Amino acid sequence: LAAAGPTGLKERIAAELAAVRERSLAYTDADDDMLVRQHSLLMSPLVWDLAHVGNYEELWVLREVGGIEPLRPEIDHLYDAFKYPRKDRPSLPLLDPAEARKYISGVRGRVLDVLDRVDLTAPDPLRSGGYVFGLVLQHEHQHDETMLATLQLSRRPGLVRDGELPPGRPAADPEVHIPAGVFTMGTDTVAWAYDNERPAHRLYLPGYRIDRHPVTNGAYLEFVEDGGYRDPRWWLPQGWEWVERNGVEAPLFWTRDGDVWWRVRFGREEPVPPEEPVQHVSWYEADAYARWAGKRLPTEAEWEKACGGRTYPWGEADPGHHGRWANLGHRAARPAPAGAFPDGASPYGVEQLIGDVWEWTDSWFQPYPGYRCFPYEEYSKVFFGETHRVLRGGSWATHPSAVRTTFRNWDYPFRRQIFAGFRCARSEE
Ligand code: AVJ
Ligand code: FE
C-alpha cells in the first residue's frame, strides 16, 4: 500500500470506501421493520450499526483530521458504543432508516473532500499512510460482519450467496510440526495495523503440533455423538456451568432430526456438511472438544507462528477477491471445506489460517510488551484482561482489508453468534 504513492493511495482509499459502503447498504436493503427490530438481545438493531459507522467516520475523519464542526452533535451519544448496552438501543430515539442513510451519505461526501485535500505523507500518525481511512474502512467492514451475524440470528432468508468454493482435500498428515525457536510476533510495519498488533517482538516457543485444517463439522459431530456435551470431564468449570445453565447440546443453529443434524443458514435449512469447518461454537465448546480429542487450543502466539512471519500465510500478496488463497469477503456465505486452499498454506504447510472461520485461541486478550494505545482507548485497551479470548484469521464474512496474520479479534468465551470455529494443537512430548 505504501508503495502506491500518495495519489495511488488516495484512489485506492476512495475505491475501498465506495466498496465498503456498497456492502453496508446491501446488508440494510430491507424494510424498516427489519432494520429497527431487535433480532437478538446480543445485537444492535441494524439501523444502529448503519448510523454508527457514519458517526465514527465523522468523529475521526471530519472532526479529528478535517477540523470540521460536528454535523449533528445531538446524536453523538446515541452512537457511542459505550453509552448504552445493545439490548437498550431499540428504545433510543435513533435516526430512522431514511435519516440514517441521509446522515451517513452526508458524512461520506465531506470525507471525500477531506481525502482530496489531506496530505497523506504528513508525519502525523493519523494522516501518515492514510491511517485514519484504514481505521474507518476496517471499522465499517467489522460492523458489516456484525450485521451479518445479526441477520443470521434473525433466521430470515436472504443473504445466502452461492458463490463457488473450491473442493476440499483430505490431509495426508492432519498435524503439522512447528519446530522450537524464536519468531517475531506482531508488526511495526503493516501500514493499517491496529495498536493491539504492535509492537513486533521476538518470542521463543517450544516445538508443538498444530492441526493442518480447522476442525470440521464431521469431526465435531463425533464429540457430540460421544456424549461430549453431557460429560463434565471435558469442560472447564465455567464452561460446564454454561452448558448446564443454557442446556447447550450442539453448535448454535444446529438441530437434530432423528439421526440427521440440520443447520439453518440465513433462513435456509440444510444438512450439516461434514467437510466444512465447524462454526458458531463458543470458546468453551472449542476448549472442551480439544480436551476430548487429547489436544488443546493453540495459544495466539502458536497460531501466529504457524503463519510463517508474513502478512498472509502465502506471502505478501493481498487476498483481494479472486479467492485463490482464502475464502473471505462473503463471496459464499459459508466456510470452504477443509483442504480447499492448498495455495494459501503457510511455509510450514498449515492451511486455511486466513478466512473460513475465526479461530478461537487459548489466549486472553492482553497487550503486547511495549503496547502503546493509538488512537483511542476504546478500541483495544478497555478490553484487555482475563475477560475476552483472542480469535485469529478472519471468517468467510471478513473483508480482505480487515484481516492479516497479525490481526487480533476477541470476544467473551461464551459467545457463539460470531463466525467462529477453531483448530487444535499439542505440545511436543
Ligand atoms: C474487534 C470485532 C471485537 O465489533 O466489538 C467495532 C470491533 N470496535 N467498533 C467489535 C469494533 C469498535 C470490535 N471487535
Ligand atoms: Fe464500532
XYZ file of C-alpha atoms and ligand atoms in Angstrom:
444
model
C 0.000 0.000 0.000
C 2.689 2.480 0.998
C 4.382 1.728 -2.321
C 1.344 3.045 -4.193
C 2.482 6.660 -3.599
C 0.211 9.448 -2.383
C -2.029 9.667 -5.479
C -2.423 5.927 -5.997
C -3.114 5.617 -2.304
C -5.926 8.172 -2.422
C -7.515 6.373 -5.353
C -7.287 3.076 -3.571
C -8.829 4.566 -0.425
C -11.693 6.132 -2.404
C -12.379 2.800 -4.111
C -12.327 0.927 -0.809
C -14.623 3.488 0.811
C -17.100 3.071 -2.041
C -16.920 -0.723 -1.789
C -17.488 -0.913 1.937
C -20.438 1.466 1.731
C -21.963 -0.620 -1.036
C -21.647 -3.587 1.298
C -23.261 -1.806 4.266
C -26.140 -0.608 2.094
C -26.678 -4.112 0.695
C -26.989 -5.550 4.207
C -29.500 -2.867 5.156
C -31.528 -3.050 1.948
C -34.617 -4.199 3.813
C -37.893 -2.828 5.097
C -37.875 -0.536 8.110
C -39.251 -3.167 10.458
C -36.321 -5.461 9.672
C -33.879 -2.607 10.351
C -35.304 -1.205 13.583
C -36.257 -4.511 15.188
C -34.033 -6.192 17.741
C -33.385 -9.647 16.324
C -31.383 -10.745 19.337
C -30.657 -9.158 22.721
C -26.981 -9.650 21.895
C -27.119 -7.388 18.897
C -27.981 -3.818 17.962
C -30.799 -3.087 15.555
C -29.240 -2.964 12.068
C -30.093 0.714 11.736
C -27.867 1.419 14.744
C -24.814 -0.162 13.074
C -25.556 1.788 9.914
C -25.617 5.214 11.559
C -22.792 4.263 13.951
C -20.322 3.664 11.116
C -21.155 7.119 9.744
C -20.824 8.718 13.159
C -17.416 7.036 13.663
C -16.307 8.316 10.266
C -17.470 11.794 11.232
C -15.591 11.729 14.550
C -12.309 10.516 13.093
C -12.104 11.869 9.554
C -14.215 15.013 9.659
C -13.631 16.333 13.174
C -10.231 14.930 14.108
C -8.440 15.258 10.764
C -10.642 17.627 8.760
C -11.262 20.103 11.596
C -14.934 20.235 10.593
C -17.607 21.186 13.143
C -19.991 18.420 14.266
C -22.826 17.894 11.764
C -25.357 16.660 14.336
C -23.775 16.888 17.810
C -27.069 15.916 19.446
C -26.891 12.362 18.068
C -23.324 11.509 19.164
C -24.391 9.924 22.438
C -26.802 7.551 20.640
C -23.999 6.039 18.600
C -21.387 5.881 21.319
C -20.933 2.108 21.739
C -20.091 2.563 25.441
C -23.072 4.660 26.420
C -25.965 2.210 26.135
C -25.901 -1.588 26.054
C -27.001 -3.253 22.822
C -30.225 -4.516 24.366
C -31.330 -0.935 25.180
C -30.618 0.500 21.747
C -34.031 -0.197 20.153
C -35.710 2.096 22.687
C -33.390 5.033 21.953
C -34.542 7.854 19.674
C -32.322 6.551 16.851
C -32.320 8.024 13.366
C -34.851 6.114 11.305
C -33.501 4.183 8.299
C -34.072 7.012 5.800
C -32.467 9.590 8.123
C -29.582 7.249 8.847
C -28.854 6.768 5.137
C -29.015 10.512 4.582
C -26.725 11.212 7.539
C -24.039 8.716 6.534
C -24.052 9.842 2.934
C -23.697 13.477 4.050
C -20.710 12.478 6.153
C -19.228 10.485 3.299
C -19.395 13.384 0.850
C -17.340 15.525 3.218
C -14.956 12.636 3.908
C -14.131 12.514 0.201
C -13.393 16.259 0.308
C -11.033 15.709 3.243
C -9.375 12.812 1.395
C -8.887 15.085 -1.584
C -7.053 17.787 0.362
C -5.263 15.842 3.141
C -1.511 15.249 2.962
C -1.017 11.508 3.385
C 2.739 11.967 3.727
C 2.362 14.197 6.796
C 4.200 12.801 9.839
C 1.045 12.940 11.968
C 0.192 9.258 12.581
C -3.499 9.664 11.687
C -2.643 11.144 8.277
C 0.529 9.222 7.510
C -0.145 6.438 5.018
C -3.866 7.204 5.229
C -4.136 5.593 8.667
C -7.402 7.301 9.602
C -9.012 5.993 6.409
C -7.751 2.495 7.183
C -9.314 2.896 10.605
C -12.768 3.786 9.299
C -12.633 1.254 6.461
C -11.794 -1.621 8.775
C -14.351 -0.383 11.287
C -17.157 -0.379 8.753
C -16.202 -3.851 7.488
C -16.203 -5.123 11.078
C -19.695 -3.752 11.602
C -20.766 -5.313 8.312
C -19.658 -8.675 9.663
C -21.566 -7.928 12.876
C -24.648 -7.108 10.779
C -24.282 -10.472 9.038
C -24.260 -12.169 12.429
C -27.427 -10.252 13.328
C -29.046 -11.319 10.053
C -28.094 -14.950 10.688
C -29.659 -14.700 14.168
C -32.842 -13.285 12.626
C -33.230 -16.595 10.733
C -34.756 -14.671 7.862
C -33.923 -15.774 4.348
C -31.754 -13.507 2.287
C -28.049 -13.334 2.482
C -27.076 -16.791 1.366
C -24.698 -16.189 -1.502
C -23.960 -19.263 -3.546
C -20.510 -18.213 -4.729
C -18.449 -21.228 -5.692
C -15.821 -22.577 -3.364
C -13.029 -24.991 -4.244
C -13.500 -28.627 -3.192
C -11.927 -29.978 -0.011
C -8.924 -32.323 0.146
C -8.207 -34.760 2.941
C -4.973 -34.075 4.790
C -2.477 -36.917 4.414
C -0.906 -35.670 7.624
C -3.524 -33.912 9.761
C -0.986 -32.263 12.083
C 1.960 -30.028 11.284
C 5.101 -29.915 13.389
C 6.426 -26.445 14.177
C 10.000 -26.595 15.464
C 11.125 -24.893 18.657
C 12.612 -21.450 18.188
C 12.229 -17.721 18.178
C 9.788 -15.916 15.889
C 8.517 -12.353 15.506
C 5.010 -11.752 16.804
C 3.029 -8.640 15.856
C 4.127 -5.887 13.474
C 5.784 -2.485 13.273
C 5.379 -2.174 9.523
C 1.873 -3.167 8.356
C 0.504 0.278 7.475
C -3.036 -0.009 8.842
C -2.371 -2.418 11.712
C -4.197 -1.634 14.940
C -2.421 -0.622 18.142
C -3.062 -4.106 19.598
C -0.970 -5.725 16.806
C 2.055 -3.645 17.804
C 4.909 -3.630 18.521
C 6.685 -6.514 16.818
C 8.500 -8.559 19.460
C 10.632 -11.685 19.487
C 9.258 -14.719 21.270
C 10.624 -18.222 21.874
C 8.183 -21.148 21.622
C 8.968 -24.789 22.340
C 8.142 -27.202 19.492
C 4.440 -28.017 19.019
C 1.980 -29.604 16.621
C -0.940 -27.736 15.130
C -3.841 -29.020 13.039
C -3.327 -28.517 9.314
C -7.026 -27.625 8.866
C -9.713 -26.190 11.124
C -11.848 -28.788 12.943
C -14.695 -29.882 10.653
C -18.379 -30.450 11.394
C -17.784 -34.160 10.829
C -15.050 -34.308 13.467
C -17.056 -32.142 15.857
C -20.078 -34.394 15.408
C -18.055 -37.289 16.827
C -17.654 -35.287 20.017
C -21.402 -34.577 20.068
C -22.322 -38.241 19.405
C -19.826 -39.396 22.005
C -21.822 -37.508 24.640
C -19.313 -34.672 24.842
C -21.955 -32.203 25.997
C -23.005 -34.497 28.858
C -19.582 -35.236 30.279
C -18.095 -32.614 32.661
C -14.653 -34.198 32.269
C -14.072 -32.280 29.044
C -15.187 -28.875 30.290
C -13.657 -26.164 32.402
C -15.882 -25.442 35.426
C -17.195 -22.183 33.905
C -17.787 -23.964 30.605
C -19.704 -26.777 32.253
C -21.806 -24.267 34.162
C -22.543 -22.514 30.842
C -23.588 -25.819 29.205
C -25.909 -26.726 32.060
C -27.447 -23.299 32.527
C -28.213 -22.929 28.808
C -28.971 -26.578 28.001
C -26.409 -26.479 25.185
C -26.071 -29.715 23.207
C -24.671 -28.701 19.822
C -23.307 -25.656 17.980
C -25.675 -22.722 17.606
C -28.081 -23.122 14.655
C -27.874 -26.946 14.704
C -30.937 -29.144 15.301
C -31.263 -32.904 15.352
C -33.918 -34.726 13.352
C -33.609 -38.415 14.178
C -30.115 -39.376 13.124
C -29.522 -36.369 10.940
C -28.240 -32.986 12.065
C -29.518 -29.912 10.260
C -28.422 -26.341 10.443
C -30.050 -23.109 9.473
C -28.039 -20.637 7.424
C -29.630 -17.262 6.673
C -33.051 -18.861 6.879
C -32.146 -21.863 4.734
C -32.284 -25.333 6.338
C -29.695 -27.855 5.176
C -27.968 -30.977 6.472
C -24.764 -30.150 8.353
C -21.971 -30.592 5.754
C -19.289 -32.839 7.291
C -16.293 -31.414 5.401
C -16.930 -27.801 6.347
C -15.144 -26.250 9.345
C -17.462 -26.088 12.356
C -18.700 -22.584 13.197
C -20.917 -20.943 15.803
C -19.160 -22.629 18.707
C -18.136 -20.815 21.871
C -14.623 -20.833 23.274
C -15.906 -23.230 25.959
C -17.018 -25.693 23.288
C -13.745 -25.379 21.379
C -11.785 -25.926 24.583
C -13.903 -28.964 25.565
C -13.594 -30.548 22.112
C -9.829 -30.129 22.208
C -9.612 -31.821 25.609
C -11.850 -34.682 24.403
C -9.566 -35.085 21.356
C -6.497 -35.306 23.620
C -5.295 -31.924 22.435
C -5.646 -28.264 23.428
C -6.295 -24.938 21.739
C -3.220 -23.178 20.346
C -2.075 -20.004 22.028
C -2.303 -16.980 19.774
C 1.498 -16.994 19.568
C 1.394 -20.593 18.293
C -1.307 -19.655 15.812
C 0.687 -16.682 14.531
C 3.996 -18.523 14.345
C 2.311 -21.206 12.207
C 1.645 -18.449 9.628
C 5.383 -18.192 8.966
C 6.067 -14.491 9.618
C 4.325 -12.970 6.605
C 1.397 -10.579 6.238
C -0.585 -13.543 4.875
C 0.364 -17.210 5.182
C 1.017 -17.384 1.413
C 3.153 -14.231 1.322
C 2.624 -10.508 0.918
C 0.036 -10.571 -1.884
C -3.284 -9.017 -0.912
C -6.032 -11.666 -0.977
C -8.329 -9.341 -2.949
C -11.394 -11.072 -4.227
C -10.200 -13.743 -6.584
C -10.336 -16.459 -3.980
C -7.243 -18.454 -4.806
C -5.760 -18.357 -1.322
C -8.628 -17.871 1.067
C -12.384 -17.645 1.476
C -13.059 -14.064 2.547
C -15.432 -11.194 1.830
C -18.760 -13.050 1.774
C -18.263 -14.482 -1.701
C -20.058 -17.545 -0.417
C -21.986 -17.423 2.834
C -20.132 -20.374 4.322
C -16.698 -21.686 5.224
C -14.943 -23.657 2.469
C -14.409 -27.390 3.030
C -11.226 -28.454 4.803
C -8.308 -28.568 2.383
C -9.849 -26.173 -0.156
C -6.853 -23.825 -0.300
C -3.527 -25.622 -0.776
C -2.100 -22.450 -2.384
C -2.945 -20.494 0.760
C -0.784 -22.698 3.003
C 1.872 -21.139 5.214
C 5.546 -22.077 4.700
C 5.013 -24.768 7.356
C 2.098 -26.191 5.383
C -0.691 -25.050 7.721
C -3.850 -24.288 5.711
C -6.918 -22.071 5.973
C -5.416 -19.850 8.646
C -6.982 -16.840 6.938
C -10.699 -16.882 6.108
C -13.407 -19.533 6.538
C -13.851 -19.272 10.331
C -12.402 -17.101 13.066
C -10.283 -19.399 15.199
C -10.518 -19.367 18.967
C -7.148 -19.450 20.702
C -6.279 -20.280 24.272
C -5.056 -16.730 24.938
C -6.701 -13.909 26.838
C -6.760 -10.585 25.014
C -3.760 -8.795 26.538
C -1.415 -6.044 25.330
C 1.927 -6.992 23.820
C 5.060 -5.874 25.685
C 5.642 -2.223 24.767
C 1.989 -1.649 23.743
C 1.077 1.978 23.130
C -2.541 2.992 22.838
C -3.409 4.614 19.486
C -5.549 6.450 18.573
C -8.111 5.805 21.348
C -8.568 3.577 24.393
C -11.942 2.142 23.487
C -10.756 0.141 20.501
C -8.477 -2.276 22.390
C -7.250 -1.055 25.740
C -10.516 -1.230 27.660
C -10.922 -4.895 26.626
C -7.534 -6.128 27.857
C -7.583 -8.540 30.781
C -8.857 -12.013 31.617
C -12.313 -11.443 30.145
C -12.019 -11.947 26.391
C -10.352 -14.748 24.417
C -8.449 -13.971 21.233
C -9.677 -15.139 17.832
C -7.458 -15.129 14.752
C -7.597 -15.335 10.992
C -10.972 -13.912 9.948
C -14.004 -15.743 8.594
C -15.755 -16.140 5.246
C -17.564 -12.910 6.210
C -14.416 -10.872 6.879
C -13.324 -8.454 4.206
C -9.750 -8.967 2.889
C -8.747 -5.473 4.032
C -9.789 -6.219 7.616
C -7.605 -9.258 8.306
C -3.955 -10.374 8.193
C -1.789 -12.783 10.169
C -1.182 -10.218 12.921
C -4.845 -9.175 13.258
C -6.398 -9.847 16.660
C -10.102 -10.228 17.356
C -11.594 -11.029 20.740
C -14.848 -11.993 22.385
C -16.295 -13.420 25.572
C -15.705 -17.183 25.895
C -19.459 -17.893 25.874
C -20.270 -16.063 22.633
C -21.174 -18.049 19.541
C -23.122 -15.843 17.177
C -19.815 -14.843 15.564
C -18.480 -16.935 12.677
C -16.027 -18.750 14.897
C -14.529 -22.214 14.851
C -11.074 -23.443 15.844
C -8.196 -25.811 15.253
C -6.289 -27.787 17.892
C -2.660 -28.010 18.935
C -0.462 -30.270 21.047
C 2.739 -29.752 22.948
C 5.591 -31.934 21.918
C 6.356 -34.778 24.341
C -12.720 -6.100 17.180
C -14.750 -7.078 16.411
C -14.226 -7.073 18.760
O -17.060 -5.298 16.967
O -16.697 -5.182 19.088
C -16.255 -2.133 16.242
C -14.577 -4.012 16.573
N -14.644 -1.727 17.629
N -16.396 -0.895 16.727
C -16.309 -5.149 17.920
C -15.156 -2.655 16.819
C -15.436 -0.642 17.572
C -14.807 -4.969 17.711
N -14.131 -6.288 17.503
Fe -17.950 0.422 16.226
